[in-house]
Short mmCIF file of C-alpha atoms in Angstrom, two decimals:
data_model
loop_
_atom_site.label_atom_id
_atom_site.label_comp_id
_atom_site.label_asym_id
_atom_site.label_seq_id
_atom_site.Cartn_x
_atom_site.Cartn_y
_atom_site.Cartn_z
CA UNK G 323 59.08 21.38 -46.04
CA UNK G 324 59.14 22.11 -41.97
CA UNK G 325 56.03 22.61 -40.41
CA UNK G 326 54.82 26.43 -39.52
CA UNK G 327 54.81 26.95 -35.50
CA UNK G 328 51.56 28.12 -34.51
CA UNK G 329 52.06 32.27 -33.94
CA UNK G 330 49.93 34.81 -33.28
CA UNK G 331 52.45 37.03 -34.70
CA UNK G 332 54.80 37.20 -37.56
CA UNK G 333 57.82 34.47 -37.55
CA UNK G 334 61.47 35.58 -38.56
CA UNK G 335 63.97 33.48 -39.64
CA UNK G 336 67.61 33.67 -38.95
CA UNK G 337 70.42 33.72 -41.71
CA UNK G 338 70.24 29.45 -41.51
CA UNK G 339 66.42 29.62 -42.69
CA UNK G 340 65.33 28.35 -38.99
CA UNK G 341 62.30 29.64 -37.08
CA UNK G 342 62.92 32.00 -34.30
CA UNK G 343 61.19 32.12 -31.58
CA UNK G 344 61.27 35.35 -28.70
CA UNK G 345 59.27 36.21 -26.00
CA UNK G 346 58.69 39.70 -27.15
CA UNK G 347 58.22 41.06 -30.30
CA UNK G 348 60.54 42.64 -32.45
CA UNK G 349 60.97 45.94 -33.50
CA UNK G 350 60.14 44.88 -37.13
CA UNK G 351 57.12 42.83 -35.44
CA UNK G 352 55.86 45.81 -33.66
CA UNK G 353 55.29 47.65 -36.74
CA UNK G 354 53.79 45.26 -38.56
CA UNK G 355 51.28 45.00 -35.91
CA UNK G 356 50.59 48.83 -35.90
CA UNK G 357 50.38 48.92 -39.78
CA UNK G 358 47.77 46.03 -39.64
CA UNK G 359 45.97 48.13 -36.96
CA UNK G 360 46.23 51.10 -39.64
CA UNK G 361 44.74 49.34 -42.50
CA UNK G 362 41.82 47.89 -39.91
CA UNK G 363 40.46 51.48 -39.33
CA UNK G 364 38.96 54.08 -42.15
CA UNK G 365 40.24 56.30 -44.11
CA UNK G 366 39.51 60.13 -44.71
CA UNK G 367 39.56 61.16 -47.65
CA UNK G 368 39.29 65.15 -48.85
CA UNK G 369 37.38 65.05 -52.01
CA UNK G 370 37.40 68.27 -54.19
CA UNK G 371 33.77 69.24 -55.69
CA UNK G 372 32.54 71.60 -58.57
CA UNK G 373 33.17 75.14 -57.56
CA UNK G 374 30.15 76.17 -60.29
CA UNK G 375 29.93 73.81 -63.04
CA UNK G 376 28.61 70.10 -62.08
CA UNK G 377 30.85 68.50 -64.67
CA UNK G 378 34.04 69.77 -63.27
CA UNK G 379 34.69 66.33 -60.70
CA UNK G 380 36.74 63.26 -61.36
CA UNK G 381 35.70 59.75 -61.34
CA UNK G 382 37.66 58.76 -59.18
CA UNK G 383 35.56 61.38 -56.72
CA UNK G 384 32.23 60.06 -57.91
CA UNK G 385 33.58 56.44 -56.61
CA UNK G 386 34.96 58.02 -53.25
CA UNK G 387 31.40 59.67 -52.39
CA UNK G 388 29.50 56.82 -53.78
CA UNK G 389 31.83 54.01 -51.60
CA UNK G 390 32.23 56.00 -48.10
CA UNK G 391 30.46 55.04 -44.85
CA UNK G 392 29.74 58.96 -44.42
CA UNK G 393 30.11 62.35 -45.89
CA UNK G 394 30.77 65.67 -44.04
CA UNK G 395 29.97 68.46 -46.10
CA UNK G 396 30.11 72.18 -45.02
CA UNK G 397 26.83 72.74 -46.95
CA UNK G 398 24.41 69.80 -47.11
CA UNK G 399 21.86 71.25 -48.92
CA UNK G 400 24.49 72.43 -51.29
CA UNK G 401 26.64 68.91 -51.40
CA UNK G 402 23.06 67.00 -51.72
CA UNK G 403 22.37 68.56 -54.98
CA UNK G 404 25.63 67.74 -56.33
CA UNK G 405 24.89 64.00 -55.26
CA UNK G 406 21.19 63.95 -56.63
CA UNK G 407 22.67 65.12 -59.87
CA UNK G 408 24.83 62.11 -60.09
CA UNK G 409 22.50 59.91 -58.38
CA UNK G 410 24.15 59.02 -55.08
CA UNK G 411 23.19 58.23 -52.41
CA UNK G 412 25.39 58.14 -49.41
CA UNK G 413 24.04 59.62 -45.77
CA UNK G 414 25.55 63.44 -45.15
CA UNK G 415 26.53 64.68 -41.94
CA UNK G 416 26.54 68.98 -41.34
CA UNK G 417 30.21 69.71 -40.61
CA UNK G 418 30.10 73.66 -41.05
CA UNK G 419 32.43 76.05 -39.74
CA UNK G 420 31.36 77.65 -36.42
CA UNK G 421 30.42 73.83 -35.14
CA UNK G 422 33.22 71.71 -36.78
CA UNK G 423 35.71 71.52 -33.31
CA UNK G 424 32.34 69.42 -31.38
CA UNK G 425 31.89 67.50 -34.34
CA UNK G 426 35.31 65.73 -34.44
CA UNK G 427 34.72 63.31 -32.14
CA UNK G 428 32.00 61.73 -33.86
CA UNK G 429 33.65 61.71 -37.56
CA UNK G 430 36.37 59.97 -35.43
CA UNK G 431 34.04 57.10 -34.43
CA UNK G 432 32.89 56.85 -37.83
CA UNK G 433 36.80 56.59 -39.00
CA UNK G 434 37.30 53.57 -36.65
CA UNK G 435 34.32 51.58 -38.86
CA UNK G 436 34.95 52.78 -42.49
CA UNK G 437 35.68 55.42 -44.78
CA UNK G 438 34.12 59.25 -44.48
CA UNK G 439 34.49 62.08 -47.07
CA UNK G 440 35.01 65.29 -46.69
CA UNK G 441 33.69 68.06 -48.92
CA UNK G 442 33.58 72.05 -48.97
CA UNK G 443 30.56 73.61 -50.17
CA UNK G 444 32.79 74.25 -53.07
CA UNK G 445 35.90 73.64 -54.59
CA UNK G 446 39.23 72.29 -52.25
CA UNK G 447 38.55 71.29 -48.74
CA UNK G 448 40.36 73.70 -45.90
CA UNK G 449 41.51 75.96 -48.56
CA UNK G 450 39.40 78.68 -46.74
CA UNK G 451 37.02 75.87 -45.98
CA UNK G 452 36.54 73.76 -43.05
CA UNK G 453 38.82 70.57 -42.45
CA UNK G 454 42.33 72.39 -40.84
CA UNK G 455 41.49 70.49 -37.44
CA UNK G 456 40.03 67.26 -38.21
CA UNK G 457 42.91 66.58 -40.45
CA UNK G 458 45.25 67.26 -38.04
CA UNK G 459 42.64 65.23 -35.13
CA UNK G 460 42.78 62.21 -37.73
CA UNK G 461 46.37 61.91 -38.23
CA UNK G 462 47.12 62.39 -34.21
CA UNK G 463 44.84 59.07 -34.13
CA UNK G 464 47.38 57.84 -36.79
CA UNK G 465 44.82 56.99 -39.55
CA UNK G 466 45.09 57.46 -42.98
CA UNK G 467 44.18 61.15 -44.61
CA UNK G 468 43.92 60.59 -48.73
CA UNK G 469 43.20 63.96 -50.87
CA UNK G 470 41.38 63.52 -54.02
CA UNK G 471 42.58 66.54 -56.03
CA UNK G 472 39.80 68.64 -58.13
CA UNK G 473 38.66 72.10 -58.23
CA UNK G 474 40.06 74.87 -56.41
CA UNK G 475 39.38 78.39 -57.39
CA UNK G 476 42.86 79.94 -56.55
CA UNK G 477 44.53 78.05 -58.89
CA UNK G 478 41.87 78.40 -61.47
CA UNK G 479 42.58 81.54 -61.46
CA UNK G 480 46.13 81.65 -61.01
CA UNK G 481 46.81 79.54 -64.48
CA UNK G 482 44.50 81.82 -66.18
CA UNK G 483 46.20 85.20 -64.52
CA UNK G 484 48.48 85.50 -67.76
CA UNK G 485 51.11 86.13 -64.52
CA UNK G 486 54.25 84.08 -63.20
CA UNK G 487 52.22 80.77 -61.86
CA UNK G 488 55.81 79.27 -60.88
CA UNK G 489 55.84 80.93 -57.15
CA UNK G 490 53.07 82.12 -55.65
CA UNK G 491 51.72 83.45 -52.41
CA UNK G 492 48.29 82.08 -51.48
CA UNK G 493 46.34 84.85 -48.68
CA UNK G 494 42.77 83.80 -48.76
CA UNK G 495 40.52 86.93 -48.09
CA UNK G 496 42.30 90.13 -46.62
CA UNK G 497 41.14 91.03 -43.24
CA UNK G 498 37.64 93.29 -42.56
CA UNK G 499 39.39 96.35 -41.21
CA UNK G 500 41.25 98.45 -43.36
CA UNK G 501 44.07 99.58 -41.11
CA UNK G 502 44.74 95.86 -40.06
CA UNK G 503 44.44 95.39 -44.21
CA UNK G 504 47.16 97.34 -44.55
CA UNK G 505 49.26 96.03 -41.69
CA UNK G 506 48.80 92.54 -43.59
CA UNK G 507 49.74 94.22 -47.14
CA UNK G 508 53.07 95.51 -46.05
CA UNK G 509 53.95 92.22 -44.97
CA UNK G 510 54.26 90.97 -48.53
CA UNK G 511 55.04 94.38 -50.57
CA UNK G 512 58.07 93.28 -50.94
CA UNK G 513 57.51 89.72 -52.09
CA UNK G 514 58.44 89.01 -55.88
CA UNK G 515 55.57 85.89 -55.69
CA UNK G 516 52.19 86.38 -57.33
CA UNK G 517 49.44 86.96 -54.67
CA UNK G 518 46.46 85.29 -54.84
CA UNK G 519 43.29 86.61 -52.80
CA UNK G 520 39.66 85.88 -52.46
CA UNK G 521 37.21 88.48 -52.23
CA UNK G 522 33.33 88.96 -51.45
CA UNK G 523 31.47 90.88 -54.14
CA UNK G 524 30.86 93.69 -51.07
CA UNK G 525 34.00 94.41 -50.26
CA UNK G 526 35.57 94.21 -54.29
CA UNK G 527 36.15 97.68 -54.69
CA UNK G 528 37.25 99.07 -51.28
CA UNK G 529 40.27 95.88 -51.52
CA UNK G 530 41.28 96.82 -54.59
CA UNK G 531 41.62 100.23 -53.34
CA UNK G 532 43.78 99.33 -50.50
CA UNK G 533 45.76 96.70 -52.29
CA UNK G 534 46.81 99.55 -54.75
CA UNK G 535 47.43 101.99 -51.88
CA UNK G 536 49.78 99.63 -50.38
CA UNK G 537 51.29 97.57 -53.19
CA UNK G 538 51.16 100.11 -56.13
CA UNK G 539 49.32 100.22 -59.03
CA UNK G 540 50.30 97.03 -60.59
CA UNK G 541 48.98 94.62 -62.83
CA UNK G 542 46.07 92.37 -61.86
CA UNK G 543 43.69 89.51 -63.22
CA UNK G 544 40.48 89.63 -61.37
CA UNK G 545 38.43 85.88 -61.82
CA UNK G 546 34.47 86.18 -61.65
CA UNK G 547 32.33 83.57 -61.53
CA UNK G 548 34.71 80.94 -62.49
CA UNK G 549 33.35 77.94 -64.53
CA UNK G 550 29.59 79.49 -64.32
CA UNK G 551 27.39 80.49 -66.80
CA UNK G 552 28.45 83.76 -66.62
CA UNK G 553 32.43 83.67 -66.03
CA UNK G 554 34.14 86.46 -66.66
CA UNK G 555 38.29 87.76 -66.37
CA UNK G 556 39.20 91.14 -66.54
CA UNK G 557 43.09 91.96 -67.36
CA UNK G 558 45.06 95.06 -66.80
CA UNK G 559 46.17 97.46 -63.49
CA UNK G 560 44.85 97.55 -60.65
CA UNK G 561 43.46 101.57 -60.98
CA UNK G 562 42.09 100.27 -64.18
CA UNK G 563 40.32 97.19 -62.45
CA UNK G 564 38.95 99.35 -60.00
CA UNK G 565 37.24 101.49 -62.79
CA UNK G 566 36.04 98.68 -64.43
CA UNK G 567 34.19 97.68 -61.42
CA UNK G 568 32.87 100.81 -60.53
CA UNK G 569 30.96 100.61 -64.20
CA UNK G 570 29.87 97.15 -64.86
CA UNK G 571 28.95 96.37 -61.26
CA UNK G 572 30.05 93.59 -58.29
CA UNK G 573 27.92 90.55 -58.60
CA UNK G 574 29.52 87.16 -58.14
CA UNK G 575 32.64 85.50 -56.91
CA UNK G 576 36.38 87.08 -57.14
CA UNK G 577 39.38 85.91 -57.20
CA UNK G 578 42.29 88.36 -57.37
CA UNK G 579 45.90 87.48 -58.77
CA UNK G 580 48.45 90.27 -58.07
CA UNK G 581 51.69 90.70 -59.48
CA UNK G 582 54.49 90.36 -57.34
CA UNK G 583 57.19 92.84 -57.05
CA UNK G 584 59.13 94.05 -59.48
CA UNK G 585 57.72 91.29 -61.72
CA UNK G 586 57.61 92.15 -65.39
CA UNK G 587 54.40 93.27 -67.12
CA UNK G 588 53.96 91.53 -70.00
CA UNK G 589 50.74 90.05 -71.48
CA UNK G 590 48.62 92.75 -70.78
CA UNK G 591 49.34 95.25 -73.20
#
């Protein structure tokens, strides 16, 4: 067999099986260089947590948290008693909301030594949850983004909605201000899609108000407290929903799923 030339780079061969030898890498050589670069640096990887009940996490999550350098979580005193529980014991670093843009640069130190997790409070990260712009920070430094897929409460509900799950709208919570509500409502009245929304037990009733006053009285499956102790789905209109609520009361977490237009209404009769 020939002998290897000493390279600090890749060899080629040509279509005789002899060594080649340039001055300046190749094209191929180049990227082989940049992948090896890739694979030197971390990876950050978006791990989805219990959105109420503490069995409701993959293994493969457990591993992640366990196994990273750091993790950012949106609520540390919330993510650290999700780690005592399962008895890990990995260093957190506060990456909430309002401070998460002066934060960045730090997280992408960290990257450039080993792996760092990121996790909401609850459920999917930047599904209404920090994350947007230090997923889009890490991949303009070309490193690696992984998601490790879990709980998210939209889609919790959605499968449960007894509605079309096939195409959906996603809007996260409807605006504070009822006029620009409505602005935002007629944007999608026509839409045949289910909508999903989120909603804070305050502002339940006065959203299902103005989602009926825009959209119609249609049919609706409103998600509380998913996974919890005390979860609870109620089924039917939207005028009947808001009844329902007036009664029993607002505590917890909501999820709405709308119907879309014109979509049929069965299942709830």
């Amino acid at each position: 067999l020939p002998m290897l030339p000493h390279r600090s780079r890749p060899f080629r061969l040509d279509e005789n099986h002899s060594f080649l030898d340039f001055s300046k890498p190749s094209i191929a050589e180049h990227h082989y260089l940049h992948f090896s670069s890739a694979l030197s640096m971390g990876t950050l990887y978006l791990v989805a947590t219990p959105i109420g009940n503490l069995e409701d996490i993959s293994l493969r999550a457990l591993r992640i948290l366990r196994e990273v350098k750091l993790i950012a979580a949106e609520d540390t005193r919330r993510t650290r008693k999700l780690l005592s529980f399962y008895d890990i014991h990995t260093p957190l670093f506060s990456f909430y909301e309002h401070r998460q843009r002066e934060k960045i640069p730090y997280l992408l130190n960290i990257l450039q030594e080993g792996d760092v997790a990121l996790v909401s409070d609850a459920g999917t990260p930047c599904i209404n949850d920090p994350g947007y712009e230090l997923v889009c920070a890490v991949l303009a430094q070309r490193m690696q983004v992984s998601p490790i897929p879990g709980p998210c409460a939209p889609i919790a509900a959605l499968i449960a909605s007894g509605l079309p799950a096939d195409s959906f709208l996603y809007l996260g919570y409807l605006p504070r201000k009822k006029s620009i509500q409505m602005q935002f409502l007629q944007k999608v009245v026509q839409h045949p899609y289910t909508l999903v929304f989120l909603e804070a037990p305050q502002r339940l009733l006065s959203s299902l108000n103005t989602i009926q006053e825009v959209l119609g009285n249609r049919k609706v499956a409103v998600a509380r407290e998913m996974t919890k102790l005390h979860e609870d789905f109620f089924y039917g209109t939207l005028e009947e929903a808001l009844t329902h609520y007036k009664e029993q009361g607002t505590r917890g977490e909501f999820t709405l799923v709308v119907a879309g237009n014109n979509q049929p209404s069965q299942g709830y009769e």
